[in-house]
């Protein structure tokens, strides 16, 4: 059995492997004491295109496909959480065979004598960001397929930066790197390619997609390869422990609103505080005051003062003192979105 403590308990950006060899990517910073909320990503499959230690694996992309796979094959990794009051994918601690830490993977690449093309690109970009941002090596890591040794020559670069201040430093460093031409913004053709991939799991109009994706700082191209950087607060900075708040689902809404605070919009999970809310579809009885998503694609959508439209699940949030507010959770459903306008 894996023993977890404050230094080893997996959080956003980590991967975990179950006793059966299923590989999950960890979601968020708030987890129950006896398990880790994580979504299945790679599964052993003799027809899979990725190979590790002579075992073939298949990557599962959409959230719906991931849930179907577990429901049909490993229902024990689906459970109704009493705090979030919804069915979640999660691995009990006693079913975890291995934990993959992005920070340790980066250190491994630093000392590795022979690197693949994608490993070399990931290492170089991570070190460039580290130097430009003035952050410590232990603040940055390599996630995604590289982390679990299942990358291919065409794999993306997935980096993660831990800590609020380190995150801001990395964000401003990336802005400078775009200005200097070290990394490149997506052009329209690149965005068309990205849209074709994303539309499988997110349903929005291409022009709305272009408006938000074209100005993002945390993604782009490095040596003609897609890269994504997630900024993740440390659990001690996040301000919420498991059970501090109870969540209750109240159905779906489509809203328009003004963003009044965007300081957490660059982090994963991301949050936008909103006002002047208009309910366009769904029950108008509940007025949400924040939009939250655990998916990186909903970061950097809007800044303070801009109006947005969003679709998501309304949740009633009750803290330990009995105080109540309502939030819109975006990203659990393919029809969910946040767009400008």
C-alpha positions as a LaTeX table, in Angstrom:
\begin{tabular}{lrrr}
\hline
Residue & $x$ (\AA) & $y$ (\AA) & $z$ (\AA) \\
\hline
Unk1 & 0.00 & 0.00 & 0.00 \\
Unk2 & 1.24 & 3.49 & $-0.93$ \\
Unk3 & 1.75 & 5.74 & 2.11 \\
Unk4 & 0.82 & 9.36 & 1.46 \\
Unk5 & 1.79 & 12.56 & 3.27 \\
Unk6 & 1.65 & 16.28 & 2.53 \\
Unk7 & 4.70 & 15.96 & 0.27 \\
Unk8 & 3.63 & 12.90 & $-1.72$ \\
Unk9 & $-0.18$ & 13.07 & $-1.96$ \\
Unk10 & $-0.94$ & 13.52 & $-5.64$ \\
Unk11 & $-2.48$ & 16.78 & $-6.86$ \\
Unk12 & $-3.24$ & 18.37 & $-10.24$ \\
Unk13 & $-0.51$ & 17.47 & $-12.75$ \\
Unk14 & 0.40 & 14.15 & $-11.09$ \\
Unk15 & $-0.52$ & 10.77 & $-12.55$ \\
Unk16 & $-1.23$ & 7.59 & $-10.61$ \\
Unk17 & $-1.25$ & 3.94 & $-11.67$ \\
Unk18 & $-3.67$ & 1.41 & $-10.25$ \\
Unk19 & $-2.83$ & $-2.14$ & $-9.28$ \\
Unk20 & $-4.34$ & $-3.29$ & $-12.59$ \\
Unk21 & $-2.03$ & $-1.01$ & $-14.60$ \\
Unk22 & $-4.59$ & 1.68 & $-15.43$ \\
Unk23 & $-3.03$ & 5.15 & $-15.57$ \\
Unk24 & $-5.05$ & 8.11 & $-14.26$ \\
Unk25 & $-4.42$ & 11.87 & $-14.33$ \\
Unk26 & $-5.12$ & 13.57 & $-11.01$ \\
Unk27 & $-7.70$ & 16.37 & $-10.86$ \\
Unk28 & $-7.66$ & 19.35 & $-8.55$ \\
Unk29 & $-6.28$ & 19.96 & $-5.08$ \\
Unk30 & $-9.13$ & 18.77 & $-2.83$ \\
Unk31 & $-9.30$ & 15.01 & $-2.31$ \\
Unk32 & $-10.97$ & 12.71 & 0.22 \\
Unk33 & $-8.64$ & 11.19 & 2.82 \\
Unk34 & $-9.00$ & 7.62 & 1.52 \\
Unk35 & $-8.71$ & 8.11 & $-2.24$ \\
Unk36 & $-7.45$ & 10.37 & $-5.03$ \\
Unk37 & $-9.81$ & 11.97 & $-7.54$ \\
Unk38 & $-8.32$ & 11.11 & $-10.92$ \\
Unk39 & $-9.58$ & 10.36 & $-14.42$ \\
Unk40 & $-8.45$ & 7.29 & $-16.35$ \\
Unk41 & $-6.21$ & 8.30 & $-19.27$ \\
Unk42 & $-4.16$ & 5.30 & $-20.48$ \\
Unk43 & $-5.29$ & 1.67 & $-20.44$ \\
Unk44 & $-3.46$ & $-1.56$ & $-21.33$ \\
Unk45 & $-4.75$ & $-2.61$ & $-24.77$ \\
Unk46 & $-3.08$ & $-5.08$ & $-27.12$ \\
Unk47 & $-4.24$ & $-2.91$ & $-30.03$ \\
Unk48 & $-2.89$ & 0.29 & $-28.46$ \\
Unk49 & $-0.42$ & 2.48 & $-30.33$ \\
Unk50 & 1.80 & 3.33 & $-27.35$ \\
Unk51 & 4.30 & 0.88 & $-25.88$ \\
Unk52 & 6.00 & 0.85 & $-22.50$ \\
Unk53 & 8.02 & $-2.08$ & $-21.19$ \\
Unk54 & 6.57 & $-4.31$ & $-23.93$ \\
Unk55 & 3.00 & $-3.48$ & $-22.89$ \\
Unk56 & 0.71 & $-1.69$ & $-25.34$ \\
Unk57 & $-1.50$ & 1.14 & $-24.09$ \\
Unk58 & $-4.39$ & 3.10 & $-25.54$ \\
Unk59 & $-5.13$ & 6.73 & $-24.68$ \\
Unk60 & $-8.73$ & 7.58 & $-23.81$ \\
Unk61 & $-9.62$ & 11.16 & $-24.74$ \\
Unk62 & $-13.16$ & 12.27 & $-23.91$ \\
Unk63 & $-14.60$ & 12.38 & $-20.40$ \\
Unk64 & $-17.60$ & 10.37 & $-21.57$ \\
Unk65 & $-15.43$ & 7.57 & $-22.95$ \\
Unk66 & $-13.38$ & 7.47 & $-19.76$ \\
Unk67 & $-16.49$ & 7.07 & $-17.61$ \\
Unk68 & $-17.95$ & 4.41 & $-19.92$ \\
Unk69 & $-14.73$ & 2.42 & $-19.80$ \\
Unk70 & $-14.71$ & 2.35 & $-16.00$ \\
Unk71 & $-18.42$ & 1.64 & $-15.75$ \\
Unk72 & $-18.06$ & $-1.39$ & $-18.03$ \\
Unk73 & $-14.73$ & $-2.70$ & $-16.75$ \\
Unk74 & $-13.73$ & $-1.20$ & $-13.38$ \\
Unk75 & $-16.85$ & 0.22 & $-11.68$ \\
Unk76 & $-14.99$ & 0.24 & $-8.35$ \\
Unk77 & $-13.20$ & 3.39 & $-9.56$ \\
Unk78 & $-16.49$ & 5.28 & $-9.79$ \\
Unk79 & $-18.04$ & 6.44 & $-6.54$ \\
Unk80 & $-20.62$ & 8.91 & $-5.21$ \\
Unk81 & $-18.69$ & 11.50 & $-3.23$ \\
Unk82 & $-20.52$ & 12.82 & $-0.14$ \\
Unk83 & $-18.88$ & 16.27 & $-0.31$ \\
Unk84 & $-19.13$ & 17.00 & $-4.04$ \\
Unk85 & $-22.41$ & 15.02 & $-4.21$ \\
Unk86 & $-21.69$ & 13.60 & $-7.64$ \\
Unk87 & $-20.21$ & 10.46 & $-9.16$ \\
Unk88 & $-16.45$ & 10.88 & $-9.51$ \\
Unk89 & $-13.61$ & 8.82 & $-10.90$ \\
Unk90 & $-11.22$ & 8.10 & $-8.04$ \\
Unk91 & $-8.64$ & 5.54 & $-6.96$ \\
Unk92 & $-8.57$ & 4.36 & $-3.31$ \\
Unk93 & $-5.16$ & 4.81 & $-1.76$ \\
Unk94 & $-4.80$ & 1.06 & $-1.20$ \\
Unk95 & $-5.31$ & 0.50 & $-4.95$ \\
Unk96 & $-2.49$ & 2.84 & $-6.03$ \\
Unk97 & 0.58 & 0.99 & $-7.31$ \\
Unk98 & 2.65 & 4.01 & $-8.34$ \\
Unk99 & 2.63 & 7.81 & $-8.14$ \\
Unk100 & 4.12 & 9.90 & $-10.95$ \\
Unk101 & 5.38 & 13.31 & $-9.77$ \\
Unk102 & 6.04 & 15.86 & $-12.58$ \\
Unk103 & 8.83 & 17.53 & $-10.59$ \\
Unk104 & 10.73 & 14.27 & $-10.21$ \\
Unk105 & 10.32 & 13.57 & $-13.93$ \\
Unk106 & 11.96 & 16.91 & $-14.78$ \\
Unk107 & 14.90 & 16.12 & $-12.49$ \\
Unk108 & 15.16 & 12.71 & $-14.15$ \\
Unk109 & 15.33 & 14.35 & $-17.61$ \\
Unk110 & 18.02 & 16.76 & $-16.40$ \\
Unk111 & 20.28 & 13.83 & $-15.57$ \\
Unk112 & 19.21 & 11.46 & $-18.35$ \\
Unk113 & 22.01 & 10.86 & $-20.87$ \\
Unk114 & 19.87 & 9.95 & $-23.89$ \\
Unk115 & 16.65 & 11.87 & $-24.53$ \\
Unk116 & 13.96 & 11.42 & $-27.16$ \\
Unk117 & 13.10 & 14.41 & $-29.36$ \\
Unk118 & 10.00 & 15.24 & $-27.31$ \\
Unk119 & 11.82 & 14.76 & $-23.98$ \\
Unk120 & 14.58 & 17.14 & $-25.14$ \\
Unk121 & 12.01 & 19.75 & $-26.20$ \\
Unk122 & 10.15 & 19.48 & $-22.88$ \\
Unk123 & 13.35 & 19.75 & $-20.87$ \\
Unk124 & 14.61 & 22.74 & $-22.84$ \\
Unk125 & 11.31 & 24.63 & $-22.55$ \\
Unk126 & 11.04 & 23.90 & $-18.82$ \\
Unk127 & 14.56 & 25.18 & $-18.18$ \\
Unk128 & 13.98 & 28.27 & $-20.36$ \\
Unk129 & 10.83 & 29.13 & $-18.37$ \\
Unk130 & 12.62 & 28.40 & $-15.09$ \\
Unk131 & 15.47 & 30.79 & $-15.92$ \\
Unk132 & 13.24 & 33.52 & $-17.34$ \\
Unk133 & 10.84 & 33.31 & $-14.39$ \\
Unk134 & 13.55 & 33.05 & $-11.74$ \\
Unk135 & 11.87 & 30.06 & $-10.09$ \\
Unk136 & 13.36 & 26.96 & $-8.49$ \\
Unk137 & 13.74 & 23.67 & $-10.35$ \\
Unk138 & 11.43 & 22.02 & $-7.82$ \\
Unk139 & 8.66 & 24.50 & $-8.74$ \\
Unk140 & 8.28 & 23.15 & $-12.27$ \\
Unk141 & 7.63 & 19.70 & $-13.71$ \\
Unk142 & 6.81 & 17.68 & $-16.80$ \\
Unk143 & 3.35 & 16.11 & $-16.97$ \\
Unk144 & 1.33 & 14.34 & $-19.66$ \\
Unk145 & 2.52 & 11.37 & $-21.70$ \\
Unk146 & 6.19 & 12.13 & $-21.03$ \\
Unk147 & 5.63 & 11.76 & $-17.29$ \\
Unk148 & 4.40 & 8.17 & $-17.66$ \\
Unk149 & 6.86 & 7.20 & $-20.45$ \\
Unk150 & 4.12 & 6.90 & $-23.08$ \\
Unk151 & 5.06 & 9.81 & $-25.34$ \\
Unk152 & 5.43 & 9.57 & $-29.10$ \\
Unk153 & 7.39 & 11.72 & $-31.54$ \\
Unk154 & 4.29 & 13.87 & $-32.08$ \\
Unk155 & 3.39 & 14.28 & $-28.40$ \\
Unk156 & 2.67 & 17.69 & $-26.89$ \\
Unk157 & 4.76 & 19.28 & $-24.15$ \\
Unk158 & 2.78 & 19.44 & $-20.90$ \\
Unk159 & 4.42 & 21.44 & $-18.13$ \\
Unk160 & 3.15 & 22.32 & $-14.67$ \\
Unk161 & 4.34 & 25.05 & $-12.31$ \\
Unk162 & 3.53 & 24.71 & $-8.59$ \\
Unk163 & 3.02 & 27.64 & $-6.22$ \\
Unk164 & 1.09 & 30.88 & $-6.60$ \\
Unk165 & 4.08 & 33.23 & $-6.86$ \\
Unk166 & 6.02 & 30.83 & $-9.07$ \\
Unk167 & 2.93 & 30.60 & $-11.26$ \\
Unk168 & 2.69 & 34.36 & $-11.72$ \\
Unk169 & 6.43 & 34.53 & $-12.43$ \\
Unk170 & 6.09 & 31.82 & $-15.08$ \\
Unk171 & 3.07 & 33.57 & $-16.61$ \\
Unk172 & 4.93 & 36.86 & $-17.09$ \\
Unk173 & 8.01 & 34.97 & $-18.28$ \\
Unk174 & 5.94 & 33.31 & $-21.01$ \\
Unk175 & 4.66 & 36.71 & $-22.13$ \\
Unk176 & 8.28 & 37.81 & $-22.60$ \\
Unk177 & 9.18 & 34.58 & $-24.39$ \\
Unk178 & 6.38 & 35.19 & $-26.90$ \\
Unk179 & 7.64 & 38.74 & $-27.45$ \\
Unk180 & 11.17 & 37.45 & $-27.97$ \\
Unk181 & 10.07 & 34.77 & $-30.44$ \\
Unk182 & 11.27 & 31.87 & $-28.28$ \\
Unk183 & 7.75 & 30.47 & $-28.35$ \\
Unk184 & 5.05 & 31.18 & $-30.94$ \\
Unk185 & 1.35 & 31.99 & $-30.73$ \\
Unk186 & $-1.11$ & 29.83 & $-32.60$ \\
Unk187 & $-1.94$ & 31.13 & $-36.06$ \\
Unk188 & $-5.36$ & 30.47 & $-37.61$ \\
Unk189 & $-4.26$ & 27.19 & $-39.19$ \\
Unk190 & $-2.92$ & 25.94 & $-35.85$ \\
Unk191 & $-6.15$ & 26.98 & $-34.17$ \\
Unk192 & $-8.17$ & 25.07 & $-36.77$ \\
Unk193 & $-6.16$ & 21.95 & $-35.93$ \\
Unk194 & $-6.64$ & 22.54 & $-32.19$ \\
Unk195 & $-10.36$ & 23.11 & $-32.70$ \\
Unk196 & $-10.74$ & 19.80 & $-34.55$ \\
Unk197 & $-9.25$ & 18.06 & $-31.52$ \\
Unk198 & $-11.11$ & 20.03 & $-28.84$ \\
Unk199 & $-14.54$ & 19.96 & $-30.52$ \\
Unk200 & $-14.75$ & 16.23 & $-29.72$ \\
Unk201 & $-15.02$ & 17.22 & $-26.07$ \\
Unk202 & $-16.26$ & 20.83 & $-26.15$ \\
Unk203 & $-19.05$ & 22.20 & $-28.30$ \\
Unk204 & $-18.50$ & 25.86 & $-29.25$ \\
Unk205 & $-18.47$ & 27.87 & $-32.45$ \\
Unk206 & $-15.07$ & 28.14 & $-34.19$ \\
Unk207 & $-15.06$ & 31.96 & $-34.18$ \\
Unk208 & $-15.80$ & 32.02 & $-30.43$ \\
Unk209 & $-12.99$ & 29.50 & $-30.02$ \\
Unk210 & $-10.54$ & 31.70 & $-31.95$ \\
Unk211 & $-11.38$ & 34.79 & $-29.87$ \\
Unk212 & $-10.36$ & 33.18 & $-26.59$ \\
Unk213 & $-7.62$ & 30.77 & $-27.67$ \\
Unk214 & $-5.65$ & 33.20 & $-29.83$ \\
Unk215 & $-4.73$ & 35.44 & $-26.90$ \\
Unk216 & $-3.79$ & 32.80 & $-24.34$ \\
Unk217 & $-0.31$ & 32.87 & $-22.81$ \\
Unk218 & $-0.20$ & 29.37 & $-21.33$ \\
Unk219 & $-0.21$ & 27.56 & $-24.67$ \\
Unk220 & 1.46 & 27.83 & $-28.03$ \\
Unk221 & 4.19 & 26.31 & $-30.13$ \\
Unk222 & 7.80 & 25.57 & $-29.17$ \\
Unk223 & 9.96 & 24.35 & $-32.06$ \\
Unk224 & 6.70 & 23.74 & $-33.96$ \\
Unk225 & 5.40 & 21.49 & $-31.16$ \\
Unk226 & 2.27 & 22.23 & $-29.11$ \\
Unk227 & 2.93 & 23.11 & $-25.49$ \\
Unk228 & 0.63 & 23.69 & $-22.53$ \\
Unk229 & 1.59 & 25.05 & $-19.13$ \\
Unk230 & $-0.62$ & 24.54 & $-16.09$ \\
Unk231 & $-0.20$ & 26.80 & $-13.10$ \\
Unk232 & $-1.24$ & 25.08 & $-9.88$ \\
Unk233 & $-1.38$ & 26.56 & $-6.40$ \\
Unk234 & 0.03 & 24.55 & $-3.55$ \\
Unk235 & $-2.68$ & 22.92 & $-1.39$ \\
Unk236 & $-1.77$ & 25.27 & 1.49 \\
Unk237 & $-2.45$ & 28.26 & $-0.81$ \\
Unk238 & $-5.73$ & 26.99 & $-2.22$ \\
Unk239 & $-7.78$ & 27.77 & 0.88 \\
Unk240 & $-9.99$ & 24.68 & 0.95 \\
Unk241 & $-9.69$ & 21.27 & 2.53 \\
Unk242 & $-11.93$ & 18.30 & 1.84 \\
Unk243 & $-15.21$ & 18.80 & 3.68 \\
Unk244 & $-14.84$ & 22.55 & 4.24 \\
Unk245 & $-17.70$ & 23.08 & 1.79 \\
Unk246 & $-20.58$ & 20.85 & 0.72 \\
Unk247 & $-21.74$ & 20.97 & $-2.91$ \\
Unk248 & $-25.23$ & 20.26 & $-4.23$ \\
Unk249 & $-26.10$ & 20.03 & $-7.93$ \\
Unk250 & $-29.08$ & 22.12 & $-9.01$ \\
Unk251 & $-29.20$ & 21.61 & $-12.77$ \\
Unk252 & $-27.74$ & 23.47 & $-15.72$ \\
Unk253 & $-27.76$ & 27.13 & $-16.69$ \\
Unk254 & $-26.61$ & 29.29 & $-19.56$ \\
Unk255 & $-25.67$ & 32.76 & $-18.31$ \\
Unk256 & $-24.11$ & 36.03 & $-19.36$ \\
Unk257 & $-22.13$ & 37.97 & $-16.80$ \\
Unk258 & $-19.38$ & 40.50 & $-16.16$ \\
Unk259 & $-16.05$ & 39.34 & $-14.76$ \\
Unk260 & $-15.23$ & 41.35 & $-11.63$ \\
Unk261 & $-12.16$ & 39.37 & $-10.48$ \\
Unk262 & $-9.82$ & 37.30 & $-12.65$ \\
Unk263 & $-6.75$ & 36.68 & $-10.46$ \\
Unk264 & $-7.43$ & 32.94 & $-10.30$ \\
Unk265 & $-8.25$ & 32.60 & $-13.99$ \\
Unk266 & $-4.70$ & 31.54 & $-14.88$ \\
Unk267 & $-4.57$ & 28.71 & $-12.35$ \\
Unk268 & $-5.95$ & 25.18 & $-12.53$ \\
Unk269 & $-8.57$ & 24.87 & $-11.10$ \\
Unk270 & $-9.58$ & 28.29 & $-12.45$ \\
Unk271 & $-12.15$ & 30.72 & $-11.06$ \\
Unk272 & $-13.88$ & 33.89 & $-12.26$ \\
Unk273 & $-15.86$ & 36.07 & $-9.86$ \\
Unk274 & $-18.83$ & 37.57 & $-11.69$ \\
Unk275 & $-21.68$ & 40.08 & $-11.32$ \\
Unk276 & $-24.53$ & 41.51 & $-13.41$ \\
Unk277 & $-25.60$ & 37.96 & $-14.14$ \\
Unk278 & $-28.39$ & 37.23 & $-16.61$ \\
Unk279 & $-29.84$ & 33.72 & $-16.82$ \\
Unk280 & $-30.36$ & 32.94 & $-20.51$ \\
Unk281 & $-31.40$ & 29.29 & $-20.12$ \\
Unk282 & $-32.25$ & 27.12 & $-17.14$ \\
Unk283 & $-33.73$ & 27.91 & $-13.77$ \\
Unk284 & $-33.46$ & 31.63 & $-12.97$ \\
Unk285 & $-34.10$ & 31.04 & $-9.28$ \\
Unk286 & $-30.37$ & 30.66 & $-8.57$ \\
Unk287 & $-27.94$ & 33.49 & $-9.30$ \\
Unk288 & $-24.33$ & 32.34 & $-9.37$ \\
Unk289 & $-21.48$ & 34.61 & $-8.28$ \\
Unk290 & $-18.53$ & 32.60 & $-9.57$ \\
Unk291 & $-17.56$ & 30.31 & $-12.43$ \\
Unk292 & $-15.18$ & 27.44 & $-11.65$ \\
Unk293 & $-13.55$ & 24.79 & $-13.82$ \\
Unk294 & $-11.10$ & 21.96 & $-13.13$ \\
Unk295 & $-10.13$ & 21.83 & $-16.81$ \\
Unk296 & $-7.14$ & 23.79 & $-18.07$ \\
Unk297 & $-8.85$ & 24.73 & $-21.32$ \\
Unk298 & $-11.10$ & 27.15 & $-19.41$ \\
Unk299 & $-8.19$ & 29.18 & $-18.02$ \\
Unk300 & $-7.44$ & 32.66 & $-19.42$ \\
Unk301 & $-10.84$ & 33.08 & $-21.05$ \\
Unk302 & $-11.60$ & 36.61 & $-19.85$ \\
Unk303 & $-10.20$ & 39.47 & $-17.80$ \\
Unk304 & $-11.77$ & 41.84 & $-15.31$ \\
Unk305 & $-14.42$ & 44.07 & $-16.91$ \\
Unk306 & $-15.17$ & 41.75 & $-19.85$ \\
Unk307 & $-18.53$ & 40.09 & $-20.37$ \\
Unk308 & $-18.77$ & 36.37 & $-20.90$ \\
Unk309 & $-21.34$ & 33.73 & $-21.73$ \\
Unk310 & $-21.12$ & 30.36 & $-20.04$ \\
Unk311 & $-22.90$ & 27.05 & $-19.73$ \\
Unk312 & $-22.38$ & 24.74 & $-16.80$ \\
Unk313 & $-23.85$ & 23.05 & $-13.76$ \\
Unk314 & $-25.24$ & 25.22 & $-10.97$ \\
Unk315 & $-24.04$ & 24.14 & $-7.54$ \\
Unk316 & $-25.18$ & 25.28 & $-4.11$ \\
Unk317 & $-22.10$ & 25.69 & $-1.93$ \\
Unk318 & $-22.47$ & 25.57 & 1.87 \\
Unk319 & $-19.52$ & 26.20 & 4.19 \\
Unk320 & $-19.08$ & 25.00 & 7.77 \\
Unk321 & $-20.69$ & 28.18 & 9.14 \\
Unk322 & $-23.80$ & 27.59 & 7.07 \\
Unk323 & $-23.08$ & 30.38 & 4.60 \\
Unk324 & $-24.40$ & 29.69 & 1.10 \\
Unk325 & $-23.44$ & 30.83 & $-2.37$ \\
Unk326 & $-24.02$ & 29.48 & $-5.86$ \\
Unk327 & $-21.39$ & 28.70 & $-8.47$ \\
Unk328 & $-21.37$ & 27.55 & $-12.09$ \\
Unk329 & $-19.15$ & 24.49 & $-12.59$ \\
Unk330 & $-17.94$ & 24.27 & $-16.20$ \\
Unk331 & $-16.31$ & 21.31 & $-17.93$ \\
Unk332 & $-18.16$ & 18.20 & $-16.78$ \\
Unk333 & $-20.27$ & 18.06 & $-19.92$ \\
Unk334 & $-19.40$ & 18.34 & $-23.61$ \\
Unk335 & $-21.96$ & 21.15 & $-24.02$ \\
Unk336 & $-20.26$ & 23.31 & $-21.35$ \\
Unk337 & $-18.41$ & 26.43 & $-22.44$ \\
Unk338 & $-17.12$ & 29.87 & $-21.50$ \\
Unk339 & $-16.86$ & 32.42 & $-24.33$ \\
Unk340 & $-16.52$ & 36.18 & $-24.66$ \\
Unk341 & $-19.62$ & 38.27 & $-25.26$ \\
\hline
\end{tabular}
